[in-house]
Amino acid sequence: MTDSNATGPNRRHFLAAAAAGSALAATAARAAPPDPRITEVQDWNVSWGDGVDATPYGLPIHHEAEVIRRNVPWLTADAVSSVNFTPIHALEGTITPQGCAFERHHAGAIDLPKADYRLMIHGLVDRPLVFSYDDLERFPRQNHVYFLECAANSGMEWAGAQLNGCQFTHGMIHNMEYTGVPLRALLAEAGIRPEGKWLLVEGADASAMSRSLPIEKALDDVLVAYKANGEALRKEHGYPVRLVVPGWEGNMWVKWLRRIEVGDAPWEHREETSKYTDTMADGRSRRWTWEMDAKSIITSPSPQARVNHGRGPMVISGLAWSGRGAIRAVHVSLDGGRNWQQARLSGPSHDKALHRFYLDIDWDGSELLLQSRAVDTTGYVQPTKDQLRAIRGVNSVYHMNGIQTWLVKPNGEVENVEIS
Amino acid sequence: MSRFPETLALILCAGTATAGDLGRPALPQEIAAWDLDIRPDGMGLPEGAGDVATGEELFSETCAACHGEFGEGVDRWPKLAGGDGTLADDDPQKTIGSYWPYLSTAWDYIHRAMPFGNARSLDADQTYAILAYLLYSNDLVDEDFVLSRDSFLTVAMPNADGFFPDDRATTELPLFSQPPCMADCKQEVTIRMHATVLDVTPDDAAD
């Protein structure tokens, strides 16, 4: 289904209304008092607004002050090693504005000027090199849209419905258009020796963030990025330079990238042993679970985006993504997974990027159990949480991509629930 | 001289600018200053040594405020000791002793990232000593143990064999790549859990 299809329910609704009661509707319209927003002259229609010198760099208008990153203070001991969440319940389209894209850092967001930036490549290479920021801008550039999802996104849902809002359950994700240099171009400058099979990628901050990256991925689609959504990376996203590891867990997208070492074996550092390993029911743990499985979430209606209108036309809006390719289809259920309908994808469809889907329904005002299910271009179908639990148990923390359920009540309230 | 592989070089020759020769050689002193990482096989470990008693003193001064005197953890700060045999429990306690497969990971991380807020302040001997104490707290060595580059690989980590590479390609992908059911997929649906009952969402969450 594409955008060009007429939105069935809406049209049906209007046609039905026209047929059943055009006379009634006209009477109702006549009975309502005239709207003063129309009949009275408004201030903004009389006097000047802000000049072009008022806001050299704009923030969202104050009416949108609620659309911000939020954190859950009890999750972590200290805000400098913590996470906040993207307000996906209030965003539309596919691109995440940098200013509200979630942050996760382990020792705070550092202030690293471009002039002080250095990137070193060494280890099993012919020529150990140091690049400045300006050097990076002299390599041929590429632009790509990719999602970044923290492997722990939705992790609390392993134990069932916990946090009430998709910002909290699914907000450790963002989707940006990156400008940068393919990592393989930088590696080619240094010349990888044949024994070089793994890279250690390391950040400049105080958290000793480092991950082992297999050479196949490094030579495939990894980018060394310095711009996002057209502008410089924000401080909290790794200014001036971060790694972009498409489709793979966000922890590997090292921010403030300062060093790449080529080696013949993985390093097994803290973020790939103590953390980002997935413990199964028998106590053994999966490691190297880099790829993000296909997933989707209905962003509206959702607990923070309740239904403020009564019965009639309702837009169900959501996001879908896969670390293995693009999204082929999204299905939406109104009855807790008994029956499914094909949703409409709208907007760009890139590999390893967020997709926007819609289902436009004619709500009869009764209770709904909303679910969405993504299918990616490999044919993978987003599983239920119980299907995942049957294989992994409930203690794996990371990589929870199960189908989410929202209960929409007749009064328009929406709640995170776990269903059979 | 272009250092690009042939395919890339071909593209670059087709009228676009070439990068070639960007960057400058990294000096040995520069590499030494940044190349601090340690690998499971011990690659990267510097000379040095530290015993349990010295480590206990250092740990008490610089680490215990957050991690507890024995590494048992204070409030929500991480636990570093204990949890032996809990990995298959409902609430697994993952610590250096119960979970970490390699000792090198702890040396590497403590040396580069701790103490929190004052990273890079421990020298090699101090790191060996603190880690010797953490091994002792985890009942993995005796109180007279001395950790050094030489004794490093003699320490057996209990959960060393507790990890296996990502197997989703065989255990999950075939199962989750079946044609999806579209109608009458289940008989009944019951709600088994409500987030509002748990009530852990921050107060100002809803608009």
XYZ file of C-alpha atoms in Angstrom:
627
model
C 0.000 0.000 0.000
C 1.251 3.489 -0.714
C 0.361 7.059 0.056
C -1.460 7.527 -3.210
C -4.296 5.245 -2.079
C -7.268 7.159 -0.779
C -7.583 6.794 2.977
C -10.530 4.425 3.010
C -11.985 4.878 6.478
C -11.908 8.657 6.302
C -13.677 8.737 2.974
C -16.198 6.144 4.094
C -16.872 8.161 7.186
C -17.564 11.350 5.288
C -19.639 9.609 2.640
C -21.692 7.881 5.310
C -22.195 11.132 7.189
C -23.274 12.865 4.003
C -25.781 10.178 3.172
C -27.200 9.673 6.647
C -27.611 13.151 7.972
C -26.547 16.146 5.950
C -29.656 17.964 7.131
C -28.917 17.114 10.778
C -25.284 18.188 10.463
C -26.312 21.499 8.974
C -28.742 22.111 11.850
C -26.029 21.304 14.415
C -23.633 23.709 12.739
C -26.207 26.477 12.861
C -26.865 25.846 16.577
C -23.192 26.266 17.666
C -22.117 29.813 18.625
C -19.715 31.511 16.197
C -16.045 30.889 16.989
C -14.422 34.064 18.422
C -11.066 32.930 16.990
C -12.712 33.665 13.675
C -15.157 36.461 14.429
C -12.803 38.572 16.593
C -9.607 40.139 15.290
C -6.650 38.361 16.892
C -3.459 40.061 18.168
C -1.238 38.182 15.738
C -3.367 39.538 12.914
C -2.708 43.130 13.987
C 0.827 43.641 15.251
C 4.315 42.439 14.373
C 5.832 39.128 15.293
C 9.558 38.491 15.949
C 12.169 39.918 13.598
C 14.720 37.743 11.820
C 17.326 38.800 14.379
C 15.340 37.479 17.353
C 16.480 33.848 17.132
C 19.794 33.192 15.354
C 19.370 29.500 16.142
C 15.838 28.401 16.884
C 14.351 26.126 19.486
C 10.831 24.700 19.172
C 8.080 27.202 20.008
C 7.232 27.291 23.739
C 3.876 25.624 23.137
C 5.845 22.434 22.448
C 7.798 22.607 25.717
C 6.573 19.145 26.728
C 8.240 17.487 23.740
C 11.592 16.852 25.350
C 13.970 14.063 26.303
C 13.090 12.631 29.691
C 14.976 10.336 32.003
C 13.903 7.907 34.703
C 15.939 8.945 37.743
C 15.657 5.671 39.649
C 17.183 3.681 36.750
C 20.788 4.697 37.416
C 22.924 5.981 40.275
C 24.102 9.146 38.545
C 22.968 11.285 35.586
C 26.458 11.317 34.019
C 26.303 7.574 33.473
C 22.724 7.306 32.433
C 20.208 7.540 29.622
C 17.306 9.681 28.549
C 14.575 8.927 26.040
C 13.431 10.398 22.713
C 9.838 11.760 22.840
C 8.777 9.473 19.998
C 5.128 9.729 21.112
C 5.122 13.350 19.925
C 7.287 13.149 16.784
C 6.214 12.386 13.228
C 7.868 11.380 9.970
C 11.122 9.465 10.200
C 13.954 11.896 11.029
C 14.704 12.592 14.691
C 15.697 16.190 15.474
C 19.112 16.118 17.177
C 17.921 18.298 20.059
C 15.527 15.666 21.370
C 17.324 12.504 20.217
C 18.056 10.304 23.231
C 21.428 10.387 24.957
C 23.354 7.589 26.580
C 26.790 8.226 27.934
C 28.892 6.589 30.592
C 30.908 9.510 31.904
C 28.998 12.554 30.675
C 28.967 14.444 27.366
C 32.378 16.049 26.887
C 33.385 19.336 25.286
C 35.929 18.475 22.576
C 36.736 21.291 20.090
C 37.437 20.395 16.458
C 40.871 22.007 16.728
C 41.827 19.557 19.506
C 40.365 16.524 17.771
C 42.729 13.709 16.687
C 41.918 10.297 15.232
C 44.654 7.652 15.403
C 44.735 4.433 13.379
C 47.415 1.948 14.393
C 48.066 -1.717 15.157
C 48.290 -4.199 12.283
C 48.617 -1.515 9.601
C 51.356 -0.552 7.182
C 51.289 3.114 8.204
C 50.047 4.179 11.650
C 48.361 7.540 11.064
C 46.882 10.519 12.873
C 44.071 12.508 11.246
C 42.891 15.958 12.204
C 39.268 17.026 11.891
C 40.155 18.994 8.754
C 41.746 15.876 7.242
C 38.441 14.036 7.601
C 36.613 16.737 5.665
C 39.004 16.198 2.710
C 37.903 12.601 2.145
C 35.058 11.929 -0.308
C 31.808 12.191 1.680
C 28.652 10.140 1.820
C 25.173 10.767 3.220
C 23.076 7.984 4.761
C 20.033 7.781 6.991
C 20.336 5.228 9.791
C 18.583 4.435 13.047
C 20.556 4.061 16.229
C 18.875 1.859 18.822
C 20.338 1.093 22.229
C 20.450 -2.674 22.738
C 18.669 -2.103 26.066
C 15.714 -0.319 24.427
C 12.501 -1.941 25.795
C 14.675 -4.028 28.122
C 12.320 -3.537 31.060
C 9.555 -5.230 29.072
C 11.261 -8.605 29.548
C 9.481 -8.584 32.927
C 6.159 -7.453 31.426
C 4.442 -4.068 31.130
C 6.489 -1.602 33.195
C 6.802 1.996 32.068
C 3.713 3.766 30.806
C 4.705 5.516 27.591
C 6.522 4.634 24.376
C 9.038 7.382 25.134
C 10.193 5.184 28.016
C 9.563 1.733 26.575
C 10.911 2.433 23.058
C 12.594 5.849 23.196
C 16.228 4.736 23.172
C 16.200 5.204 19.426
C 16.832 7.961 16.919
C 17.150 8.243 13.168
C 19.366 10.785 11.473
C 20.939 11.580 8.139
C 24.683 11.323 8.661
C 27.444 12.903 6.618
C 30.805 11.258 6.913
C 33.639 9.203 5.475
C 33.377 5.446 4.949
C 35.647 3.848 7.542
C 37.164 1.676 4.801
C 38.599 4.808 3.159
C 40.466 5.734 6.346
C 41.635 2.148 6.806
C 42.888 2.086 3.220
C 45.074 5.100 3.960
C 46.720 3.169 6.795
C 46.801 -0.143 4.897
C 45.432 -3.117 6.869
C 47.797 -6.074 7.137
C 46.393 -9.487 6.154
C 46.309 -10.642 9.818
C 44.079 -7.693 10.726
C 40.663 -9.215 11.483
C 39.275 -7.015 14.266
C 39.240 -3.336 15.143
C 39.148 -1.767 18.557
C 37.193 1.490 18.327
C 37.624 3.862 21.269
C 36.171 7.189 22.406
C 37.986 10.167 23.942
C 35.776 10.580 27.030
C 36.462 9.340 30.557
C 34.357 6.162 30.242
C 36.989 4.113 28.372
C 34.299 3.299 25.841
C 35.727 0.705 23.504
C 34.299 -2.089 21.395
C 35.714 -4.784 19.140
C 34.396 -4.539 15.591
C 34.895 -7.349 13.056
C 36.762 -6.225 9.955
C 33.963 -7.355 7.591
C 31.578 -4.818 9.089
C 34.243 -2.108 9.178
C 34.853 -2.541 5.441
C 31.143 -2.747 4.667
C 28.976 0.211 5.698
C 30.533 1.804 8.799
C 30.862 5.588 8.607
C 33.058 8.034 10.476
C 30.456 10.801 10.747
C 30.745 14.487 11.594
C 27.342 15.872 10.633
C 23.817 14.779 11.417
C 20.647 16.131 9.807
C 22.789 18.673 7.970
C 24.489 20.282 10.964
C 27.419 19.447 13.220
C 26.858 16.572 15.615
C 25.548 17.780 18.940
C 27.887 17.559 21.915
C 25.788 14.758 23.401
C 25.999 12.747 20.185
C 29.780 12.794 19.996
C 30.845 16.172 18.575
C 32.955 16.488 16.558
C 33.161 12.879 15.271
C 31.349 9.633 16.014
C 31.222 6.166 14.550
C 28.064 5.058 12.729
C 27.595 1.277 12.703
C 24.400 0.757 10.671
C 21.882 -1.753 12.024
C 24.083 -2.692 14.988
C 23.526 -1.905 18.647
C 23.998 1.719 19.623
C 26.782 1.063 22.117
C 29.125 0.322 19.203
C 28.567 3.762 17.665
C 31.486 5.164 19.628
C 31.206 8.904 20.267
C 34.164 11.299 20.357
C 35.965 8.624 18.304
C 39.689 8.997 18.863
C 41.393 5.691 18.172
C 41.095 2.668 15.909
C 43.463 -0.216 16.535
C 43.692 -3.109 14.091
C 44.264 -6.512 15.685
C 43.953 -10.242 15.042
C 41.511 -11.071 17.872
C 38.688 -9.358 19.778
C 39.530 -7.382 22.904
C 36.580 -8.533 25.055
C 36.321 -5.226 26.846
C 33.828 -4.300 29.528
C 31.069 -3.206 27.132
C 31.167 -6.564 25.333
C 31.455 -8.886 28.344
C 30.052 -7.402 31.559
C 27.499 -5.469 29.475
C 25.841 -6.070 26.099
C 25.866 -9.834 26.536
C 22.505 -11.562 26.800
C 21.999 -14.064 29.621
C 19.715 -16.989 28.792
C 17.480 -18.941 31.188
C 20.205 -21.543 31.807
C 22.671 -18.873 32.937
C 24.848 -19.023 29.813
C 25.151 -15.824 27.821
C 25.138 -14.858 24.183
C 27.897 -12.514 23.149
C 28.481 -10.543 19.945
C 24.740 -9.981 19.439
C 25.407 -6.952 17.293
C 22.451 -6.843 14.866
C 19.196 -5.234 15.936
C 16.186 -7.443 15.134
C 13.177 -5.986 13.286
C 10.821 -4.073 15.563
C 7.925 -1.637 15.502
C 5.943 0.523 17.899
C 2.696 2.481 17.681
C 3.690 5.984 18.781
C 0.161 7.441 18.686
C -2.180 6.629 20.262
C 0.060 5.604 23.161
C 0.014 6.244 26.928
C 1.513 9.737 26.559
C -0.542 10.476 23.431
C -4.089 9.659 24.476
C -7.074 9.955 22.155
C -8.650 13.368 22.644
C -11.429 12.939 20.130
C -14.422 10.644 20.258
C -15.490 8.024 17.773
C -14.797 8.544 14.086
C -11.616 9.020 12.085
C -8.472 8.053 13.997
C -4.882 8.005 12.758
C -2.764 5.191 14.156
C 0.865 6.213 13.615
C 4.022 4.256 14.306
C 7.661 3.470 13.585
C 9.258 0.296 12.246
C 12.882 -0.643 11.645
C 15.300 -3.509 11.123
C 19.037 -3.891 11.535
C 19.074 -6.342 8.633
C 17.528 -4.229 5.877
C 14.441 -2.186 5.076
C 10.860 -2.730 6.242
C 8.713 -4.621 3.774
C 5.396 -4.421 5.659
C 3.835 -3.484 8.976
C 0.689 -5.127 10.302
C -1.574 -3.536 12.902
C -4.024 -5.355 15.167
C -6.897 -3.638 16.982
C -7.837 -6.744 18.977
C -4.663 -7.873 20.691
C -3.296 -9.966 17.842
C -6.364 -11.959 16.841
C -6.644 -10.219 13.474
C -4.158 -8.083 11.565
C -4.424 -5.427 8.866
C -1.803 -4.143 6.469
C -0.597 -0.674 7.493
C 0.400 2.011 5.007
C 4.095 2.946 4.816
C 4.707 6.632 4.175
C 7.996 8.411 3.606
C 11.463 7.232 2.646
C 12.355 3.547 2.945
C 16.075 3.142 3.586
C 17.934 0.070 4.790
C 18.568 0.154 8.547
C 16.495 3.302 8.993
C 13.199 4.181 10.627
C 10.042 3.784 8.549
C 6.741 5.517 9.319
C 3.497 3.554 9.091
C -0.151 4.509 9.415
C -3.468 2.768 9.775
C -6.391 5.136 9.328
C -9.437 3.725 11.083
C -12.998 4.670 11.882
C -13.049 4.194 15.658
C -16.357 2.985 17.086
C -15.375 4.175 20.557
C -14.900 0.730 22.019
C -11.834 -0.650 23.793
C -8.854 -1.440 21.528
C -5.818 -3.627 22.128
C -3.407 -2.025 19.676
C -0.376 -3.898 18.388
C 2.007 -3.510 15.454
C 4.204 -6.122 13.802
C 7.098 -5.372 11.452
C 8.229 -7.584 8.577
C 11.653 -6.784 7.132
C 13.133 -7.415 3.697
C 14.709 -10.681 4.869
C 11.215 -12.017 5.679
C 11.752 -11.807 9.441
C 8.464 -11.189 11.272
C 8.607 -9.331 14.599
C 7.840 -11.959 17.279
C 5.697 -11.708 20.407
C 7.379 -11.157 23.758
C 6.372 -14.674 24.778
C 8.038 -16.154 21.688
C 11.259 -14.407 22.703
C 10.923 -15.457 26.335
C 10.457 -19.078 25.276
C 13.919 -18.999 23.701
C 15.806 -16.546 25.900
C 14.122 -16.553 29.309
C 13.498 -13.182 30.970
C 16.983 -12.121 32.062
C 18.682 -11.179 28.823
C 18.166 -7.409 29.405
C 19.101 -6.527 25.826
C 17.523 -7.027 22.395
C 13.860 -7.053 23.417
C 12.026 -6.581 20.101
C 8.703 -8.207 21.026
C 5.306 -6.903 19.934
C 4.029 -4.131 22.238
C 0.394 -3.796 23.333
C -1.480 -0.570 24.139
C -4.925 -0.694 25.726
C -7.077 2.175 24.368
C -10.035 2.744 26.689
C -13.381 4.164 25.562
C -12.536 7.439 27.351
C -9.394 7.800 25.233
C -6.862 6.876 27.914
C -4.100 4.561 26.741
C -2.136 2.131 28.876
C 0.836 -0.211 28.483
C -0.468 -3.732 29.095
C 0.833 -7.246 28.757
C -1.613 -9.702 27.209
C -1.863 -13.455 26.835
C 50.380 7.816 -4.507
C 46.883 6.592 -3.877
C 46.440 4.219 -0.983
C 42.910 3.302 -1.911
C 41.958 -0.190 -3.043
C 41.567 -0.536 -6.776
C 37.804 -0.227 -6.976
C 37.751 2.938 -4.974
C 40.754 4.308 -6.841
C 38.916 3.760 -10.138
C 35.951 5.743 -8.926
C 38.212 8.466 -7.666
C 40.126 8.702 -10.933
C 36.913 9.319 -12.823
C 37.229 13.064 -12.542
C 36.699 13.435 -8.791
C 39.220 14.590 -6.234
C 41.514 11.979 -4.715
C 42.166 11.808 -1.016
C 45.551 10.026 -1.003
C 48.205 10.879 1.559
C 45.893 12.450 4.096
C 46.860 12.272 7.736
C 50.378 12.146 9.121
C 52.431 9.300 10.610
C 51.557 8.476 14.234
C 54.700 8.763 16.373
C 55.706 5.867 18.644
C 55.305 8.083 21.743
C 51.797 9.041 20.615
C 50.780 5.433 20.070
C 52.213 4.490 23.470
C 50.219 7.293 25.137
C 46.891 6.079 23.795
C 47.421 2.344 23.309
C 46.533 1.256 26.860
C 44.105 -1.530 26.061
C 44.536 -5.067 27.376
C 43.434 -8.265 25.642
C 42.428 -11.645 27.167
C 45.778 -13.158 26.150
C 47.536 -10.492 28.244
C 48.599 -8.377 25.274
C 49.133 -4.839 26.509
C 49.765 -5.642 30.186
C 52.561 -3.472 31.580
C 55.243 -4.548 34.042
C 54.137 -4.292 37.638
C 52.606 -6.107 40.584
C 50.311 -5.575 43.560
C 49.163 -7.652 46.558
C 45.789 -8.080 48.232
C 46.615 -6.035 51.349
C 47.824 -3.018 49.358
C 44.778 -3.355 47.153
C 42.415 -3.427 50.116
C 43.796 -0.125 51.381
C 43.595 1.533 47.965
C 40.118 0.184 47.335
C 38.863 1.434 50.665
C 40.203 4.929 49.909
C 39.245 5.335 46.266
C 36.490 2.872 45.393
C 34.516 1.786 48.462
C 32.363 4.936 48.690
C 30.482 3.710 45.631
C 31.255 0.009 45.402
C 31.285 -0.889 49.139
C 34.212 -2.054 51.303
C 34.112 -5.568 49.812
C 32.770 -4.648 46.393
C 29.222 -5.448 47.498
C 27.933 -2.153 46.020
C 26.353 0.886 47.693
C 22.770 1.810 46.701
C 22.552 1.636 42.912
C 26.310 1.787 42.290
C 27.568 -1.429 40.704
C 28.408 -4.552 42.713
C 31.865 -5.892 41.940
C 31.873 -9.029 44.094
C 29.577 -11.894 45.022
C 26.747 -13.475 43.054
C 28.526 -16.802 42.573
C 26.133 -19.370 41.101
C 23.241 -16.930 40.533
C 23.338 -16.581 36.746
C 20.386 -18.904 36.143
C 18.346 -17.365 39.002
C 15.445 -14.949 38.671
C 17.711 -12.077 39.627
C 21.251 -12.899 38.479
C 24.037 -11.016 40.260
C 26.637 -10.241 37.622
C 30.023 -9.328 39.064
C 33.677 -9.710 38.152
C 33.671 -13.014 40.057
C 30.330 -14.432 38.982
C 30.097 -13.221 35.386
C 33.199 -11.719 33.774
C 34.897 -14.250 31.489
C 38.307 -12.548 31.384
C 40.453 -10.929 34.042
C 42.002 -8.644 31.411
C 38.659 -6.856 31.047
C 38.765 -5.738 34.676
C 42.378 -4.565 34.502
C 41.703 -2.670 31.291
C 38.504 -1.015 32.520
C 39.686 -0.055 36.013
C 42.926 1.367 34.638
C 41.198 3.463 31.948
C 37.834 4.396 33.524
C 37.960 4.253 37.338
C 37.628 5.770 39.856
C 34.487 7.315 38.368
C 35.118 11.053 37.975
C 38.901 10.691 38.200
C 39.753 8.251 35.416
C 43.377 7.611 34.403
C 44.646 8.280 37.931
C 45.767 4.726 38.805
C 49.238 3.530 37.855
C 50.025 -0.066 36.883
C 51.027 -1.279 40.363
C 47.915 0.247 41.927
C 45.731 -1.384 39.301
C 47.342 -4.791 39.907
C 46.848 -4.350 43.669
C 43.189 -3.267 43.468
C 42.409 -6.134 41.133
C 44.200 -8.587 43.446
C 41.904 -7.352 46.230
C 38.789 -7.690 44.028
C 39.800 -11.279 43.204
C 40.159 -11.898 46.932
C 36.724 -10.321 47.609
C 35.319 -12.729 45.054
C 36.948 -15.715 46.830
C 39.088 -16.432 43.785
C 42.544 -16.044 45.400
C 44.091 -16.291 48.890
C 44.989 -13.270 50.971
C 48.705 -13.607 50.202
C 48.130 -13.474 46.432
C 50.220 -11.106 44.324
C 48.865 -10.150 40.911
C 51.480 -9.323 38.285
C 51.981 -9.662 34.568
C 53.456 -13.104 35.265
C 50.684 -14.405 37.524
C 47.912 -12.858 35.432
C 47.115 -15.795 33.183
C 47.159 -18.284 36.099
C 43.895 -16.861 37.512
C 40.890 -18.960 36.488
C 37.666 -17.016 35.956
C 34.645 -19.130 37.013
C 32.372 -18.057 34.132
C 35.038 -18.240 31.404
C 33.048 -20.899 29.538
C 29.689 -19.233 30.134
C 29.501 -17.403 26.801
C 28.637 -18.462 23.263
C 28.588 -16.453 20.029
C 25.314 -15.003 18.726
C 23.278 -17.967 17.484
C 20.105 -16.151 16.427
C 20.738 -17.169 12.816
C 19.962 -20.781 13.730
C 17.839 -20.565 16.894
C 15.554 -17.674 15.968
C 15.618 -16.470 12.376
C 14.053 -19.612 10.821
C 11.345 -19.638 13.502
C 10.584 -15.944 13.077
C 10.616 -15.985 9.277
C 7.400 -17.963 8.751
C 4.504 -16.398 6.810
C 2.580 -14.368 9.407
C -0.997 -15.181 10.441
C -3.426 -12.408 9.460
C -6.859 -13.569 10.700
C -8.269 -15.575 13.608
C -4.761 -15.985 14.994
C -5.839 -16.819 18.547
C -8.980 -17.654 20.488
C -9.066 -15.229 23.374
C -6.967 -12.389 24.680
C -6.668 -11.540 28.365
C -4.714 -8.740 30.014
C -2.186 -10.155 32.473
C -0.357 -7.026 33.566
C -0.991 -3.254 33.684
C 1.858 -0.703 33.762
C -0.282 1.650 35.855
C -0.513 -0.941 38.615
C 3.268 -1.061 38.901
C 3.381 2.769 38.773
C 7.082 3.302 38.055
C 6.686 5.950 35.348
C 8.055 9.410 36.277
C 5.231 11.734 37.343
C 5.554 14.342 34.641
C 5.664 11.743 31.877
C 2.217 12.320 30.433
C 1.603 15.659 28.777
